[in-house]
């Protein structure tokens, strides 16, 4: 994996031919683009506990708008990480849960979350040191 692989833009991920700059599709960037957005990881972690109805997800993920929740759920479903089940009723009942592919992501994601929790104070301290150096220069 080279730095150029990680610099592949989203458009090239849809185009199987390499771009004129020589970038090629990068599976790492493709996956990290989804997991690195503001809401996907929170939704996946919530669904790892149990399948949820839309309104329960909206309550469980703080500050997400209904539009953004809908959009993120569609992306996760398109990527095969979650399933969507509609029960015909009035109004329709919609539940979401992790697919086997989504469930297989939880172990590495849990490790990343644990790492972030352990090292977040160090990162905050490093930022403060950096900001102090930048303010003094």
mmCIF file of N, CA and C in Angstrom:
data_model
loop_
_atom_site.group_PDB
_atom_site.id
_atom_site.type_symbol
_atom_site.label_atom_id
_atom_site.label_comp_id
_atom_site.label_asym_id
_atom_site.label_seq_id
_atom_site.Cartn_x
_atom_site.Cartn_y
_atom_site.Cartn_z
ATOM 1 N N UNK A 1 0.849 -1.176 0.000
ATOM 2 C CA UNK A 1 0.000 0.000 0.000
ATOM 3 C C UNK A 1 0.891 1.233 0.000
ATOM 4 N N UNK A 2 0.625 2.120 -0.923
ATOM 5 C CA UNK A 2 1.412 3.345 -1.014
ATOM 6 C C UNK A 2 0.546 4.529 -0.620
ATOM 7 N N UNK A 3 1.154 5.686 -0.327
ATOM 8 C CA UNK A 3 0.340 6.877 -0.040
ATOM 9 C C UNK A 3 -0.598 7.218 -1.188
ATOM 10 N N UNK A 4 -0.164 6.968 -2.429
ATOM 11 C CA UNK A 4 -1.055 7.245 -3.559
ATOM 12 C C UNK A 4 -2.319 6.407 -3.499
ATOM 13 N N UNK A 5 -2.192 5.158 -2.989
ATOM 14 C CA UNK A 5 -3.371 4.305 -2.857
ATOM 15 C C UNK A 5 -4.391 4.943 -1.931
ATOM 16 N N UNK A 6 -3.911 5.563 -0.855
ATOM 17 C CA UNK A 6 -4.814 6.171 0.124
ATOM 18 C C UNK A 6 -5.376 7.495 -0.354
ATOM 19 N N UNK A 7 -4.814 8.074 -1.395
ATOM 20 C CA UNK A 7 -5.288 9.346 -1.921
ATOM 21 C C UNK A 7 -6.285 9.195 -3.054
ATOM 22 N N UNK A 8 -6.740 7.982 -3.320
ATOM 23 C CA UNK A 8 -7.718 7.755 -4.373
ATOM 24 C C UNK A 8 -8.996 8.509 -4.030
ATOM 25 N N UNK A 9 -9.523 9.278 -4.979
ATOM 26 C CA UNK A 9 -10.745 10.003 -4.669
ATOM 27 C C UNK A 9 -11.967 9.119 -4.874
ATOM 28 N N UNK A 10 -13.095 9.567 -4.330
ATOM 29 C CA UNK A 10 -14.320 8.762 -4.356
ATOM 30 C C UNK A 10 -14.762 8.454 -5.778
ATOM 31 N N UNK A 11 -14.553 9.366 -6.709
ATOM 32 C CA UNK A 11 -14.973 9.114 -8.084
ATOM 33 C C UNK A 11 -14.214 7.943 -8.685
ATOM 34 N N UNK A 12 -12.947 7.811 -8.371
ATOM 35 C CA UNK A 12 -12.182 6.710 -8.948
ATOM 36 C C UNK A 12 -12.612 5.375 -8.380
ATOM 37 N N UNK A 13 -13.229 5.379 -7.206
ATOM 38 C CA UNK A 13 -13.724 4.125 -6.647
ATOM 39 C C UNK A 13 -14.865 3.568 -7.489
ATOM 40 N N UNK A 14 -15.560 4.451 -8.203
ATOM 41 C CA UNK A 14 -16.653 4.022 -9.067
ATOM 42 C C UNK A 14 -16.168 3.701 -10.473
ATOM 43 N N UNK A 15 -14.972 4.147 -10.828
ATOM 44 C CA UNK A 15 -14.417 3.956 -12.158
ATOM 45 C C UNK A 15 -13.361 2.867 -12.102
ATOM 46 N N UNK A 16 -13.596 1.719 -12.763
ATOM 47 C CA UNK A 16 -12.634 0.627 -12.684
ATOM 48 C C UNK A 16 -11.314 0.929 -13.382
ATOM 49 N N UNK A 17 -11.277 1.913 -14.294
ATOM 50 C CA UNK A 17 -10.034 2.249 -14.994
ATOM 51 C C UNK A 17 -9.210 3.197 -14.136
ATOM 52 N N UNK A 18 -7.882 3.026 -14.081
ATOM 53 C CA UNK A 18 -7.045 3.939 -13.315
ATOM 54 C C UNK A 18 -7.152 5.353 -13.867
ATOM 55 N N UNK A 19 -7.035 6.338 -12.977
ATOM 56 C CA UNK A 19 -7.086 7.721 -13.422
ATOM 57 C C UNK A 19 -5.781 8.088 -14.111
ATOM 58 N N UNK A 20 -5.774 9.238 -14.723
ATOM 59 C CA UNK A 20 -4.578 9.666 -15.445
ATOM 60 C C UNK A 20 -3.411 9.911 -14.495
ATOM 61 N N UNK A 21 -3.656 10.120 -13.220
ATOM 62 C CA UNK A 21 -2.571 10.348 -12.262
ATOM 63 C C UNK A 21 -2.014 9.042 -11.722
ATOM 64 N N UNK A 22 -2.556 7.910 -12.168
ATOM 65 C CA UNK A 22 -2.022 6.627 -11.737
ATOM 66 C C UNK A 22 -2.634 6.087 -10.452
ATOM 67 N N UNK A 23 -3.570 6.819 -9.855
ATOM 68 C CA UNK A 23 -4.228 6.301 -8.647
ATOM 69 C C UNK A 23 -5.078 5.101 -9.026
ATOM 70 N N UNK A 24 -5.144 4.146 -8.147
ATOM 71 C CA UNK A 24 -6.021 3.005 -8.390
ATOM 72 C C UNK A 24 -6.932 2.821 -7.188
ATOM 73 N N UNK A 25 -7.949 1.999 -7.353
ATOM 74 C CA UNK A 25 -8.899 1.766 -6.263
ATOM 75 C C UNK A 25 -8.163 1.287 -5.026
ATOM 76 N N UNK A 26 -8.582 1.777 -3.899
ATOM 77 C CA UNK A 26 -7.930 1.421 -2.641
ATOM 78 C C UNK A 26 -8.990 0.890 -1.680
ATOM 79 N N UNK A 27 -8.948 -0.409 -1.353
ATOM 80 C CA UNK A 27 -9.962 -0.961 -0.452
ATOM 81 C C UNK A 27 -9.921 -0.340 0.936
ATOM 82 N N UNK A 28 -8.751 0.050 1.405
ATOM 83 C CA UNK A 28 -8.647 0.659 2.739
ATOM 84 C C UNK A 28 -9.390 1.982 2.763
ATOM 85 N N UNK A 29 -9.135 2.818 1.777
ATOM 86 C CA UNK A 29 -9.810 4.114 1.738
ATOM 87 C C UNK A 29 -11.312 3.945 1.571
ATOM 88 N N UNK A 30 -11.711 2.991 0.731
ATOM 89 C CA UNK A 30 -13.125 2.749 0.493
ATOM 90 C C UNK A 30 -13.850 2.422 1.798
ATOM 91 N N UNK A 31 -13.269 1.550 2.598
ATOM 92 C CA UNK A 31 -13.899 1.151 3.863
ATOM 93 C C UNK A 31 -13.795 2.276 4.892
ATOM 94 N N UNK A 32 -12.622 2.904 5.000
ATOM 95 C CA UNK A 32 -12.453 3.959 5.999
ATOM 96 C C UNK A 32 -13.306 5.186 5.712
ATOM 97 N N UNK A 33 -13.589 5.452 4.442
ATOM 98 C CA UNK A 33 -14.492 6.555 4.118
ATOM 99 C C UNK A 33 -15.858 6.332 4.757
ATOM 100 N N UNK A 34 -16.338 5.091 4.757
ATOM 101 C CA UNK A 34 -17.634 4.792 5.366
ATOM 102 C C UNK A 34 -17.536 4.856 6.890
ATOM 103 N N UNK A 35 -16.542 4.188 7.459
ATOM 104 C CA UNK A 35 -16.449 4.116 8.920
ATOM 105 C C UNK A 35 -16.001 5.424 9.539
ATOM 106 N N UNK A 36 -15.338 6.264 8.752
ATOM 107 C CA UNK A 36 -14.823 7.510 9.280
ATOM 108 C C UNK A 36 -15.816 8.649 9.251
ATOM 109 N N UNK A 37 -17.001 8.423 8.707
ATOM 110 C CA UNK A 37 -17.962 9.520 8.722
ATOM 111 C C UNK A 37 -18.481 9.712 10.145
ATOM 112 N N UNK A 38 -19.248 10.728 10.334
ATOM 113 C CA UNK A 38 -19.629 11.134 11.691
ATOM 114 C C UNK A 38 -20.539 10.130 12.404
ATOM 115 N N UNK A 39 -21.362 9.384 11.656
ATOM 116 C CA UNK A 39 -22.415 8.603 12.288
ATOM 117 C C UNK A 39 -22.317 7.092 12.136
ATOM 118 N N UNK A 40 -21.674 6.586 11.108
ATOM 119 C CA UNK A 40 -21.714 5.156 10.807
ATOM 120 C C UNK A 40 -21.245 4.284 11.965
ATOM 121 N N UNK A 41 -20.119 4.628 12.567
ATOM 122 C CA UNK A 41 -19.590 3.806 13.656
ATOM 123 C C UNK A 41 -20.552 3.780 14.835
ATOM 124 N N UNK A 42 -21.133 4.930 15.173
ATOM 125 C CA UNK A 42 -22.096 4.966 16.285
ATOM 126 C C UNK A 42 -23.308 4.085 16.000
ATOM 127 N N UNK A 43 -23.781 4.106 14.769
ATOM 128 C CA UNK A 43 -24.937 3.286 14.391
ATOM 129 C C UNK A 43 -24.564 1.803 14.431
ATOM 130 N N UNK A 44 -23.410 1.449 13.896
ATOM 131 C CA UNK A 44 -22.978 0.044 13.913
ATOM 132 C C UNK A 44 -22.828 -0.475 15.339
ATOM 133 N N UNK A 45 -22.217 0.319 16.206
ATOM 134 C CA UNK A 45 -22.047 -0.107 17.602
ATOM 135 C C UNK A 45 -23.414 -0.284 18.262
ATOM 136 N N UNK A 46 -24.331 0.616 17.997
ATOM 137 C CA UNK A 46 -25.678 0.504 18.561
ATOM 138 C C UNK A 46 -26.369 -0.757 18.070
ATOM 139 N N UNK A 47 -26.259 -1.034 16.773
ATOM 140 C CA UNK A 47 -26.903 -2.223 16.216
ATOM 141 C C UNK A 47 -26.212 -3.511 16.641
ATOM 142 N N UNK A 48 -24.968 -3.429 17.091
ATOM 143 C CA UNK A 48 -24.283 -4.639 17.557
ATOM 144 C C UNK A 48 -24.906 -5.166 18.844
ATOM 145 N N UNK A 49 -25.615 -4.312 19.570
ATOM 146 C CA UNK A 49 -26.287 -4.740 20.801
ATOM 147 C C UNK A 49 -27.524 -5.578 20.495
ATOM 148 N N UNK A 50 -28.292 -5.136 19.497
ATOM 149 C CA UNK A 50 -29.493 -5.854 19.061
ATOM 150 C C UNK A 50 -30.110 -5.086 17.897
ATOM 151 N N UNK A 51 -30.942 -5.753 17.083
ATOM 152 C CA UNK A 51 -31.655 -5.016 16.035
ATOM 153 C C UNK A 51 -32.494 -3.907 16.674
ATOM 154 N N UNK A 52 -32.650 -2.825 15.931
ATOM 155 C CA UNK A 52 -33.353 -1.650 16.467
ATOM 156 C C UNK A 52 -34.349 -1.121 15.444
ATOM 157 N N UNK A 53 -35.410 -0.557 15.947
ATOM 158 C CA UNK A 53 -36.331 0.175 15.091
ATOM 159 C C UNK A 53 -35.760 1.566 14.847
ATOM 160 N N UNK A 54 -36.243 2.216 13.815
ATOM 161 C CA UNK A 54 -35.718 3.517 13.417
ATOM 162 C C UNK A 54 -35.745 4.512 14.578
ATOM 163 N N UNK A 55 -36.878 4.642 15.244
ATOM 164 C CA UNK A 55 -36.984 5.629 16.322
ATOM 165 C C UNK A 55 -36.075 5.301 17.502
ATOM 166 N N UNK A 56 -35.867 4.028 17.784
ATOM 167 C CA UNK A 56 -34.939 3.649 18.853
ATOM 168 C C UNK A 56 -33.513 4.041 18.480
ATOM 169 N N UNK A 57 -33.151 3.852 17.215
ATOM 170 C CA UNK A 57 -31.829 4.291 16.752
ATOM 171 C C UNK A 57 -31.687 5.800 16.873
ATOM 172 N N UNK A 58 -32.725 6.524 16.504
ATOM 173 C CA UNK A 58 -32.682 7.986 16.587
ATOM 174 C C UNK A 58 -32.456 8.437 18.027
ATOM 175 N N UNK A 59 -33.061 7.746 18.988
ATOM 176 C CA UNK A 59 -32.860 8.092 20.404
ATOM 177 C C UNK A 59 -31.472 7.670 20.887
ATOM 178 N N UNK A 60 -30.966 6.561 20.378
ATOM 179 C CA UNK A 60 -29.695 6.008 20.861
ATOM 180 C C UNK A 60 -28.475 6.759 20.334
ATOM 181 N N UNK A 61 -28.610 7.406 19.176
ATOM 182 C CA UNK A 61 -27.482 8.122 18.575
ATOM 183 C C UNK A 61 -27.739 9.614 18.774
ATOM 184 N N UNK A 62 -27.059 10.223 19.735
ATOM 185 C CA UNK A 62 -27.359 11.614 20.085
ATOM 186 C C UNK A 62 -27.056 12.583 18.946
ATOM 187 N N UNK A 63 -27.924 13.560 18.803
ATOM 188 C CA UNK A 63 -27.733 14.693 17.893
ATOM 189 C C UNK A 63 -27.851 14.373 16.416
ATOM 190 N N UNK A 64 -28.205 13.158 16.023
ATOM 191 C CA UNK A 64 -28.357 12.860 14.597
ATOM 192 C C UNK A 64 -29.757 13.286 14.153
ATOM 193 N N UNK A 65 -29.820 13.939 13.001
ATOM 194 C CA UNK A 65 -31.130 14.308 12.463
ATOM 195 C C UNK A 65 -31.762 13.073 11.812
ATOM 196 N N UNK A 66 -33.061 13.120 11.659
ATOM 197 C CA UNK A 66 -33.760 11.999 11.028
ATOM 198 C C UNK A 66 -33.287 11.820 9.580
ATOM 199 N N UNK A 67 -33.042 12.911 8.888
ATOM 200 C CA UNK A 67 -32.560 12.831 7.509
ATOM 201 C C UNK A 67 -31.180 12.181 7.451
ATOM 202 N N UNK A 68 -30.291 12.576 8.355
ATOM 203 C CA UNK A 68 -28.941 12.010 8.346
ATOM 204 C C UNK A 68 -28.964 10.546 8.782
ATOM 205 N N UNK A 69 -29.832 10.201 9.722
ATOM 206 C CA UNK A 69 -29.963 8.805 10.125
ATOM 207 C C UNK A 69 -30.429 7.964 8.936
ATOM 208 N N UNK A 70 -31.435 8.448 8.219
ATOM 209 C CA UNK A 70 -31.940 7.734 7.039
ATOM 210 C C UNK A 70 -30.837 7.559 6.005
ATOM 211 N N UNK A 71 -30.104 8.634 5.722
ATOM 212 C CA UNK A 71 -29.038 8.582 4.717
ATOM 213 C C UNK A 71 -27.930 7.607 5.127
ATOM 214 N N UNK A 72 -27.519 7.665 6.385
ATOM 215 C CA UNK A 72 -26.448 6.786 6.852
ATOM 216 C C UNK A 72 -26.898 5.332 6.840
ATOM 217 N N UNK A 73 -28.119 5.064 7.255
ATOM 218 C CA UNK A 73 -28.643 3.703 7.203
ATOM 219 C C UNK A 73 -28.665 3.178 5.768
ATOM 220 N N UNK A 74 -29.027 4.018 4.822
ATOM 221 C CA UNK A 74 -29.028 3.593 3.414
ATOM 222 C C UNK A 74 -27.626 3.240 2.942
ATOM 223 N N UNK A 75 -26.641 4.055 3.326
ATOM 224 C CA UNK A 75 -25.253 3.769 2.939
ATOM 225 C C UNK A 75 -24.772 2.452 3.547
ATOM 226 N N UNK A 76 -25.086 2.255 4.815
ATOM 227 C CA UNK A 76 -24.653 1.020 5.484
ATOM 228 C C UNK A 76 -25.347 -0.203 4.889
ATOM 229 N N UNK A 77 -26.612 -0.054 4.528
ATOM 230 C CA UNK A 77 -27.327 -1.152 3.883
ATOM 231 C C UNK A 77 -26.743 -1.420 2.497
ATOM 232 N N UNK A 78 -26.469 -0.372 1.739
ATOM 233 C CA UNK A 78 -25.871 -0.524 0.405
ATOM 234 C C UNK A 78 -24.526 -1.233 0.484
ATOM 235 N N UNK A 79 -23.751 -0.943 1.531
ATOM 236 C CA UNK A 79 -22.435 -1.569 1.709
ATOM 237 C C UNK A 79 -22.528 -2.981 2.279
ATOM 238 N N UNK A 80 -23.743 -3.443 2.589
ATOM 239 C CA UNK A 80 -23.923 -4.807 3.070
ATOM 240 C C UNK A 80 -23.609 -4.999 4.545
ATOM 241 N N UNK A 81 -23.527 -3.890 5.298
ATOM 242 C CA UNK A 81 -23.178 -3.989 6.723
ATOM 243 C C UNK A 81 -24.403 -4.132 7.619
ATOM 244 N N UNK A 82 -25.553 -3.678 7.140
ATOM 245 C CA UNK A 82 -26.790 -3.810 7.912
ATOM 246 C C UNK A 82 -27.903 -4.333 7.006
ATOM 247 N N UNK A 83 -28.924 -4.888 7.645
ATOM 248 C CA UNK A 83 -30.131 -5.285 6.929
ATOM 249 C C UNK A 83 -31.275 -4.386 7.365
ATOM 250 N N UNK A 84 -32.298 -4.324 6.530
ATOM 251 C CA UNK A 84 -33.488 -3.519 6.794
ATOM 252 C C UNK A 84 -34.693 -4.416 6.599
ATOM 253 N N UNK A 85 -35.597 -4.398 7.572
ATOM 254 C CA UNK A 85 -36.794 -5.236 7.515
ATOM 255 C C UNK A 85 -38.012 -4.344 7.742
ATOM 256 N N UNK A 86 -38.935 -4.365 6.787
ATOM 257 C CA UNK A 86 -40.159 -3.577 6.896
ATOM 258 C C UNK A 86 -41.302 -4.515 7.210
ATOM 259 N N UNK A 87 -42.005 -4.236 8.291
ATOM 260 C CA UNK A 87 -43.195 -4.996 8.656
ATOM 261 C C UNK A 87 -44.402 -4.174 8.242
ATOM 262 N N UNK A 88 -45.235 -4.729 7.348
ATOM 263 C CA UNK A 88 -46.397 -3.956 6.908
ATOM 264 C C UNK A 88 -47.366 -3.736 8.069
ATOM 265 N N UNK A 89 -47.540 -2.509 8.400
ATOM 266 C CA UNK A 89 -48.489 -2.098 9.437
ATOM 267 C C UNK A 89 -48.775 -0.632 9.180
ATOM 268 N N UNK A 90 -49.620 -0.044 9.996
ATOM 269 C CA UNK A 90 -49.911 1.374 9.861
ATOM 270 C C UNK A 90 -49.514 2.064 11.142
ATOM 271 N N UNK A 91 -48.484 2.896 11.136
ATOM 272 C CA UNK A 91 -47.506 3.092 10.063
ATOM 273 C C UNK A 91 -46.571 1.879 9.959
ATOM 274 N N UNK A 92 -45.851 1.752 8.849
ATOM 275 C CA UNK A 92 -44.941 0.602 8.697
ATOM 276 C C UNK A 92 -43.875 0.593 9.789
ATOM 277 N N UNK A 93 -43.548 -0.570 10.246
ATOM 278 C CA UNK A 93 -42.498 -0.740 11.250
ATOM 279 C C UNK A 93 -41.217 -1.164 10.533
ATOM 280 N N UNK A 94 -40.139 -0.452 10.775
ATOM 281 C CA UNK A 94 -38.866 -0.739 10.112
ATOM 282 C C UNK A 94 -37.818 -1.037 11.179
ATOM 283 N N UNK A 95 -37.156 -2.185 11.025
ATOM 284 C CA UNK A 95 -36.073 -2.578 11.936
ATOM 285 C C UNK A 95 -34.791 -2.716 11.141
ATOM 286 N N UNK A 96 -33.686 -2.481 11.848
ATOM 287 C CA UNK A 96 -32.354 -2.610 11.259
ATOM 288 C C UNK A 96 -31.511 -3.479 12.166
ATOM 289 N N UNK A 97 -30.584 -4.206 11.560
ATOM 290 C CA UNK A 97 -29.653 -5.030 12.324
ATOM 291 C C UNK A 97 -28.384 -5.257 11.521
ATOM 292 N N UNK A 98 -27.392 -5.851 12.164
ATOM 293 C CA UNK A 98 -26.130 -6.130 11.488
ATOM 294 C C UNK A 98 -26.244 -7.394 10.631
ATOM 295 N N UNK A 99 -25.689 -7.335 9.444
ATOM 296 C CA UNK A 99 -25.534 -8.533 8.622
ATOM 297 C C UNK A 99 -24.327 -9.304 9.155
ATOM 298 N N UNK A 100 -24.089 -10.520 8.682
ATOM 299 C CA UNK A 100 -22.857 -11.215 9.077
ATOM 300 C C UNK A 100 -21.597 -10.401 8.751
ATOM 301 N N UNK A 101 -21.604 -9.691 7.620
ATOM 302 C CA UNK A 101 -20.462 -8.843 7.274
ATOM 303 C C UNK A 101 -20.300 -7.722 8.304
ATOM 304 N N UNK A 102 -21.392 -7.086 8.678
ATOM 305 C CA UNK A 102 -21.346 -6.031 9.695
ATOM 306 C C UNK A 102 -20.901 -6.567 11.036
ATOM 307 N N UNK A 103 -21.379 -7.748 11.404
ATOM 308 C CA UNK A 103 -20.983 -8.353 12.676
ATOM 309 C C UNK A 103 -19.488 -8.675 12.675
ATOM 310 N N UNK A 104 -18.952 -9.067 11.510
ATOM 311 C CA UNK A 104 -17.522 -9.388 11.440
ATOM 312 C C UNK A 104 -16.651 -8.153 11.622
ATOM 313 N N UNK A 105 -17.218 -6.988 11.432
ATOM 314 C CA UNK A 105 -16.490 -5.734 11.623
ATOM 315 C C UNK A 105 -16.384 -5.347 13.096
ATOM 316 N N UNK A 106 -17.237 -5.898 13.942
ATOM 317 C CA UNK A 106 -17.306 -5.424 15.319
ATOM 318 C C UNK A 106 -16.043 -5.712 16.123
ATOM 319 N N UNK A 107 -15.380 -6.817 15.891
ATOM 320 C CA UNK A 107 -14.163 -7.107 16.655
ATOM 321 C C UNK A 107 -13.075 -6.070 16.385
ATOM 322 N N UNK A 108 -12.702 -5.809 15.127
ATOM 323 C CA UNK A 108 -11.686 -4.771 14.922
ATOM 324 C C UNK A 108 -12.173 -3.379 15.315
ATOM 325 N N UNK A 109 -13.448 -3.106 15.137
ATOM 326 C CA UNK A 109 -13.979 -1.805 15.515
ATOM 327 C C UNK A 109 -13.938 -1.626 17.031
ATOM 328 N N UNK A 110 -14.246 -2.683 17.767
ATOM 329 C CA UNK A 110 -14.179 -2.635 19.230
ATOM 330 C C UNK A 110 -12.745 -2.383 19.688
ATOM 331 N N UNK A 111 -11.783 -3.005 19.014
ATOM 332 C CA UNK A 111 -10.364 -2.768 19.343
ATOM 333 C C UNK A 111 -9.981 -1.311 19.088
ATOM 334 N N UNK A 112 -10.442 -0.757 17.973
ATOM 335 C CA UNK A 112 -10.147 0.633 17.661
ATOM 336 C C UNK A 112 -10.765 1.565 18.701
ATOM 337 N N UNK A 113 -11.991 1.288 19.097
ATOM 338 C CA UNK A 113 -12.662 2.097 20.108
ATOM 339 C C UNK A 113 -11.900 2.025 21.427
ATOM 340 N N UNK A 114 -11.484 0.821 21.822
ATOM 341 C CA UNK A 114 -10.721 0.661 23.069
ATOM 342 C C UNK A 114 -9.399 1.424 22.994
ATOM 343 N N UNK A 115 -8.715 1.363 21.838
ATOM 344 C CA UNK A 115 -7.462 2.098 21.665
ATOM 345 C C UNK A 115 -7.707 3.592 21.817
ATOM 346 N N UNK A 116 -8.775 4.084 21.169
ATOM 347 C CA UNK A 116 -9.098 5.514 21.234
ATOM 348 C C UNK A 116 -9.379 5.942 22.669
ATOM 349 N N UNK A 117 -10.117 5.126 23.409
ATOM 350 C CA UNK A 117 -10.415 5.470 24.802
ATOM 351 C C UNK A 117 -9.155 5.491 25.659
ATOM 352 N N UNK A 118 -8.230 4.532 25.429
ATOM 353 C CA UNK A 118 -6.978 4.488 26.198
ATOM 354 C C UNK A 118 -6.061 5.662 25.877
ATOM 355 N N UNK A 119 -6.015 6.056 24.617
ATOM 356 C CA UNK A 119 -5.010 7.029 24.195
ATOM 357 C C UNK A 119 -5.545 8.437 23.967
ATOM 358 N N UNK A 120 -6.817 8.652 24.130
ATOM 359 C CA UNK A 120 -7.389 9.973 23.901
ATOM 360 C C UNK A 120 -6.764 11.037 24.786
ATOM 361 N N UNK A 121 -6.477 10.783 26.081
ATOM 362 C CA UNK A 121 -5.807 11.814 26.885
ATOM 363 C C UNK A 121 -4.429 12.198 26.325
ATOM 364 N N UNK A 122 -3.683 11.225 25.816
ATOM 365 C CA UNK A 122 -2.386 11.524 25.217
ATOM 366 C C UNK A 122 -2.542 12.375 23.966
ATOM 367 N N UNK A 123 -3.551 12.100 23.188
ATOM 368 C CA UNK A 123 -3.794 12.861 21.966
ATOM 369 C C UNK A 123 -4.183 14.300 22.315
ATOM 370 N N UNK A 124 -5.029 14.462 23.326
ATOM 371 C CA UNK A 124 -5.423 15.804 23.767
ATOM 372 C C UNK A 124 -4.197 16.580 24.247
ATOM 373 N N UNK A 125 -3.320 15.921 25.014
ATOM 374 C CA UNK A 125 -2.104 16.579 25.509
ATOM 375 C C UNK A 125 -1.183 16.958 24.341
ATOM 376 N N UNK A 126 -1.049 16.080 23.365
ATOM 377 C CA UNK A 126 -0.209 16.380 22.199
ATOM 378 C C UNK A 126 -0.764 17.573 21.425
ATOM 379 N N UNK A 127 -2.075 17.626 21.281
ATOM 380 C CA UNK A 127 -2.690 18.767 20.592
ATOM 381 C C UNK A 127 -2.409 20.066 21.335
ATOM 382 N N UNK A 128 -2.540 20.022 22.656
ATOM 383 C CA UNK A 128 -2.285 21.221 23.459
ATOM 384 C C UNK A 128 -0.833 21.673 23.309
ATOM 385 N N UNK A 129 0.120 20.715 23.334
ATOM 386 C CA UNK A 129 1.534 21.068 23.138
ATOM 387 C C UNK A 129 1.748 21.694 21.763
ATOM 388 N N UNK A 130 1.162 21.083 20.748
ATOM 389 C CA UNK A 130 1.290 21.602 19.391
ATOM 390 C C UNK A 130 0.705 22.998 19.292
ATOM 391 N N UNK A 131 -0.494 23.193 19.810
ATOM 392 C CA UNK A 131 -1.150 24.502 19.751
ATOM 393 C C UNK A 131 -0.332 25.553 20.488
ATOM 394 N N UNK A 132 0.279 25.156 21.610
ATOM 395 C CA UNK A 132 1.138 26.085 22.351
ATOM 396 C C UNK A 132 2.351 26.481 21.534
ATOM 397 N N UNK A 133 2.967 25.525 20.848
ATOM 398 C CA UNK A 133 4.120 25.839 20.006
ATOM 399 C C UNK A 133 3.711 26.742 18.855
ATOM 400 N N UNK A 134 2.535 26.476 18.269
ATOM 401 C CA UNK A 134 2.083 27.286 17.138
ATOM 402 C C UNK A 134 1.740 28.712 17.581
ATOM 403 N N UNK A 135 1.199 28.860 18.787
ATOM 404 C CA UNK A 135 0.857 30.194 19.300
ATOM 405 C C UNK A 135 2.116 31.005 19.582
ATOM 406 N N UNK A 136 3.199 30.322 19.933
ATOM 407 C CA UNK A 136 4.452 31.006 20.265
ATOM 408 C C UNK A 136 5.348 31.248 19.064
ATOM 409 N N UNK A 137 4.942 30.784 17.902
ATOM 410 C CA UNK A 137 5.827 30.976 16.736
ATOM 411 C C UNK A 137 5.363 32.092 15.832
#
